[in-house]
């Protein structure tokens, strides 16, 4: 069997409260159940030698908030698995990130989602602060110094569409890949977050 990639959700934990996120809606209605992927089961997956790469994503949570995230990452790397960490990156110290990056190599990737520039980056991603933004920039610099690929994913909305150029310039100056991710969640044409520029809306 050829090695394959695994897209895995490690936890339903997240510190943000994004208004259009299904996790936020479930949390508000008290229907959200906290789940953390069992370490023993994750180890079994890694040791199966089936997977060449893993994408740590999240529909219901942010992977870095698994209580044993760094242990899971080390387990994957000990089994020669390439990883992509997709996160908002908030709430963790730079020293925590330094320890995390120490386990990674040039085959890995850190993809941080920030929808805005400095003061606007927490408008939609509630609980994300300008301090989180500044620290994430330092995370990019640290990861890049280790040869790790970095990506900044940016969803355009009405409050941040005027800052896309500024964010792109910053990303490119650092050596970070900038991805503009057009949202499909604008069901209501009167939504206050709907971009004014129709080209920034997914068709």
CSV table of C-alpha atoms in Angstrom, one decimal:
chain,number,residue,atom,x,y,z
A,1,UNK,CA,0.0,0.0,0.0
A,2,UNK,CA,1.3,3.5,-0.9
A,3,UNK,CA,1.7,5.9,2.0
A,4,UNK,CA,-1.2,8.3,2.2
A,5,UNK,CA,-2.2,11.5,3.9
A,6,UNK,CA,-4.6,11.7,6.9
A,7,UNK,CA,-6.7,14.8,7.7
A,8,UNK,CA,-7.4,14.4,11.4
A,9,UNK,CA,-9.3,16.5,14.0
A,10,UNK,CA,-7.5,16.2,17.3
A,11,UNK,CA,-9.9,18.0,19.6
A,12,UNK,CA,-13.1,20.0,19.9
A,13,UNK,CA,-11.4,22.6,22.1
A,14,UNK,CA,-11.0,26.2,20.9
A,15,UNK,CA,-10.7,29.5,22.7
A,16,UNK,CA,-12.3,31.5,20.0
A,17,UNK,CA,-16.0,32.2,19.3
A,18,UNK,CA,-16.3,32.9,15.6
A,19,UNK,CA,-19.9,33.8,14.8
A,20,UNK,CA,-20.3,31.5,11.8
A,21,UNK,CA,-18.5,28.6,13.2
A,22,UNK,CA,-20.5,25.4,13.9
A,23,UNK,CA,-18.6,25.0,17.1
A,24,UNK,CA,-19.8,28.3,18.4
A,25,UNK,CA,-23.4,27.5,17.6
A,26,UNK,CA,-23.1,24.1,19.3
A,27,UNK,CA,-21.4,25.6,22.3
A,28,UNK,CA,-24.1,28.3,22.7
A,29,UNK,CA,-26.8,25.7,22.6
A,30,UNK,CA,-24.9,23.5,25.1
A,31,UNK,CA,-24.7,20.7,22.5
A,32,UNK,CA,-20.9,20.7,22.2
A,33,UNK,CA,-19.1,17.7,23.7
A,34,UNK,CA,-15.4,18.0,24.5
A,35,UNK,CA,-13.4,15.3,22.8
A,36,UNK,CA,-9.6,14.9,22.7
A,37,UNK,CA,-8.2,12.2,20.3
A,38,UNK,CA,-6.8,9.4,22.5
A,39,UNK,CA,-3.0,9.3,22.6
A,40,UNK,CA,-2.9,5.5,22.4
A,41,UNK,CA,-5.1,5.4,19.3
A,42,UNK,CA,-3.0,8.2,17.7
A,43,UNK,CA,0.2,6.3,18.4
A,44,UNK,CA,-1.4,3.2,16.8
A,45,UNK,CA,-2.2,5.2,13.6
A,46,UNK,CA,1.4,6.6,13.5
A,47,UNK,CA,3.0,3.2,14.0
A,48,UNK,CA,0.9,1.6,11.3
A,49,UNK,CA,3.3,3.1,8.8
A,50,UNK,CA,0.3,3.7,6.5
A,51,UNK,CA,0.5,7.5,6.7
A,52,UNK,CA,3.2,9.7,5.1
A,53,UNK,CA,1.6,13.0,6.2
A,54,UNK,CA,-1.0,14.3,8.5
A,55,UNK,CA,-3.1,17.5,8.4
A,56,UNK,CA,-4.0,18.7,11.9
A,57,UNK,CA,-7.1,20.7,11.0
A,58,UNK,CA,-10.4,21.4,12.7
A,59,UNK,CA,-14.1,21.9,12.0
A,60,UNK,CA,-15.0,21.8,15.7
A,61,UNK,CA,-11.8,22.8,17.4
A,62,UNK,CA,-8.2,24.0,17.1
A,63,UNK,CA,-5.6,21.3,17.1
A,64,UNK,CA,-3.1,23.1,19.4
A,65,UNK,CA,-5.6,23.0,22.3
A,66,UNK,CA,-5.4,19.2,22.6
A,67,UNK,CA,-4.0,18.9,26.2
A,68,UNK,CA,-1.2,16.6,24.8
A,69,UNK,CA,-0.7,18.3,21.4
A,70,UNK,CA,3.1,18.4,21.7
A,71,UNK,CA,3.2,14.7,22.6
A,72,UNK,CA,1.0,13.9,19.6
A,73,UNK,CA,3.3,15.9,17.3
A,74,UNK,CA,6.4,14.2,18.6
A,75,UNK,CA,4.8,10.8,18.1
A,76,UNK,CA,4.1,11.7,14.5
A,77,UNK,CA,7.6,12.9,13.9
A,78,UNK,CA,9.2,9.9,15.5
A,79,UNK,CA,7.3,7.9,12.9
A,80,UNK,CA,8.6,10.0,10.0
A,81,UNK,CA,5.2,11.6,9.3
A,82,UNK,CA,5.2,15.1,7.8
A,83,UNK,CA,2.7,17.4,9.5
A,84,UNK,CA,0.7,20.5,8.7
A,85,UNK,CA,-0.6,22.4,11.7
A,86,UNK,CA,-3.6,24.5,10.8
A,87,UNK,CA,-4.5,26.8,13.6
A,88,UNK,CA,-5.5,30.3,14.6
A,89,UNK,CA,-2.4,30.2,16.8
A,90,UNK,CA,-3.9,32.3,19.7
A,91,UNK,CA,-3.4,31.9,23.4
A,92,UNK,CA,0.0,30.1,23.3
A,93,UNK,CA,3.3,31.6,24.4
A,94,UNK,CA,6.2,32.1,22.1
A,95,UNK,CA,8.2,29.6,24.3
A,96,UNK,CA,5.4,27.0,23.7
A,97,UNK,CA,5.7,27.6,20.0
A,98,UNK,CA,9.5,27.3,20.2
A,99,UNK,CA,9.2,23.9,21.9
A,100,UNK,CA,6.7,22.8,19.3
A,101,UNK,CA,8.8,24.0,16.4
A,102,UNK,CA,11.8,22.1,17.8
A,103,UNK,CA,10.0,18.9,17.0
A,104,UNK,CA,9.3,19.9,13.4
A,105,UNK,CA,11.5,19.8,10.2
A,106,UNK,CA,11.6,21.2,6.7
A,107,UNK,CA,9.0,18.8,5.5
A,108,UNK,CA,6.4,20.4,7.8
A,109,UNK,CA,4.1,23.4,7.6
A,110,UNK,CA,2.4,25.8,9.9
A,111,UNK,CA,-0.7,27.4,8.5
A,112,UNK,CA,-2.1,30.2,10.7
A,113,UNK,CA,-5.6,31.7,10.0
A,114,UNK,CA,-5.8,35.5,10.7
A,115,UNK,CA,-8.6,37.4,9.2
A,116,UNK,CA,-7.4,41.0,9.4
A,117,UNK,CA,-4.4,43.1,10.2
A,118,UNK,CA,-3.5,43.8,13.8
A,119,UNK,CA,-6.5,45.5,15.4
A,120,UNK,CA,-9.1,44.0,13.1
A,121,UNK,CA,-7.9,40.4,13.3
A,122,UNK,CA,-10.2,39.8,16.3
A,123,UNK,CA,-13.4,41.3,14.9
A,124,UNK,CA,-14.7,38.0,13.6
A,125,UNK,CA,-12.4,35.6,15.5
A,126,UNK,CA,-13.7,36.7,18.9
A,127,UNK,CA,-11.1,36.5,21.7
A,128,UNK,CA,-8.2,36.9,19.3
A,129,UNK,CA,-6.2,39.9,20.2
A,130,UNK,CA,-3.7,42.2,18.7
A,131,UNK,CA,-1.1,40.7,21.0
A,132,UNK,CA,-2.0,37.3,19.5
A,133,UNK,CA,-1.4,38.8,16.0
A,134,UNK,CA,2.0,40.1,16.9
A,135,UNK,CA,3.0,36.8,18.5
A,136,UNK,CA,1.9,34.9,15.4
A,137,UNK,CA,4.2,37.1,13.3
A,138,UNK,CA,7.1,36.1,15.7
A,139,UNK,CA,6.0,32.4,15.3
A,140,UNK,CA,6.3,32.8,11.5
A,141,UNK,CA,9.8,34.2,11.9
A,142,UNK,CA,10.9,31.4,14.2
A,143,UNK,CA,9.5,28.7,12.1
A,144,UNK,CA,10.9,30.1,8.9
A,145,UNK,CA,14.4,30.3,10.6
A,146,UNK,CA,14.1,26.5,11.0
A,147,UNK,CA,13.2,26.0,7.3
A,148,UNK,CA,9.5,25.2,8.1
A,149,UNK,CA,7.0,26.4,5.5
A,150,UNK,CA,4.6,29.0,6.8
A,151,UNK,CA,1.2,30.0,5.4
A,152,UNK,CA,-1.1,32.9,6.4
A,153,UNK,CA,-4.8,32.2,5.5
A,154,UNK,CA,-6.9,35.3,5.3
A,155,UNK,CA,-10.7,35.3,4.9
A,156,UNK,CA,-11.9,38.6,3.4
A,157,UNK,CA,-14.8,40.4,5.1
A,158,UNK,CA,-16.2,43.9,5.1
A,159,UNK,CA,-14.1,45.0,8.1
A,160,UNK,CA,-10.8,43.7,6.7
A,161,UNK,CA,-11.0,43.8,2.9
A,162,UNK,CA,-9.2,47.2,2.8
A,163,UNK,CA,-6.2,45.6,4.6
A,164,UNK,CA,-5.6,42.7,2.2
A,165,UNK,CA,-2.7,44.4,0.4
A,166,UNK,CA,-1.1,45.4,3.7
A,167,UNK,CA,-1.3,41.9,5.0
A,168,UNK,CA,0.0,40.4,1.8
A,169,UNK,CA,3.0,42.7,1.8
A,170,UNK,CA,3.9,41.8,5.4
A,171,UNK,CA,3.5,38.1,4.6
A,172,UNK,CA,5.7,38.3,1.5
A,173,UNK,CA,8.3,40.4,3.3
A,174,UNK,CA,8.7,37.6,5.9
A,175,UNK,CA,8.7,34.8,3.3
A,176,UNK,CA,5.2,33.5,4.3
A,177,UNK,CA,2.8,32.2,1.7
A,178,UNK,CA,-0.4,34.4,1.7
A,179,UNK,CA,-3.6,32.7,0.8
A,180,UNK,CA,-6.8,34.7,0.4
A,181,UNK,CA,-9.7,32.2,1.2
A,182,UNK,CA,-13.0,33.4,-0.1
A,183,UNK,CA,-15.9,32.4,2.2
A,184,UNK,CA,-19.0,30.5,1.0
A,185,UNK,CA,-20.9,31.4,4.2
A,186,UNK,CA,-22.5,34.6,2.9
A,187,UNK,CA,-26.1,33.3,2.7
A,188,UNK,CA,-27.6,36.7,3.6
A,189,UNK,CA,-26.9,39.6,1.3
A,190,UNK,CA,-27.5,41.9,4.2
A,191,UNK,CA,-24.8,40.2,6.4
A,192,UNK,CA,-22.7,43.0,7.9
A,193,UNK,CA,-19.5,41.0,7.3
A,194,UNK,CA,-20.2,40.5,3.6
A,195,UNK,CA,-17.4,42.1,1.6
A,196,UNK,CA,-18.3,45.1,-0.5
A,197,UNK,CA,-16.1,43.8,-3.3
A,198,UNK,CA,-18.1,41.0,-4.9
A,199,UNK,CA,-14.9,39.5,-6.3
A,200,UNK,CA,-14.0,38.6,-2.7
A,201,UNK,CA,-17.0,36.3,-2.3
A,202,UNK,CA,-16.9,32.6,-3.3
A,203,UNK,CA,-19.3,31.8,-6.1
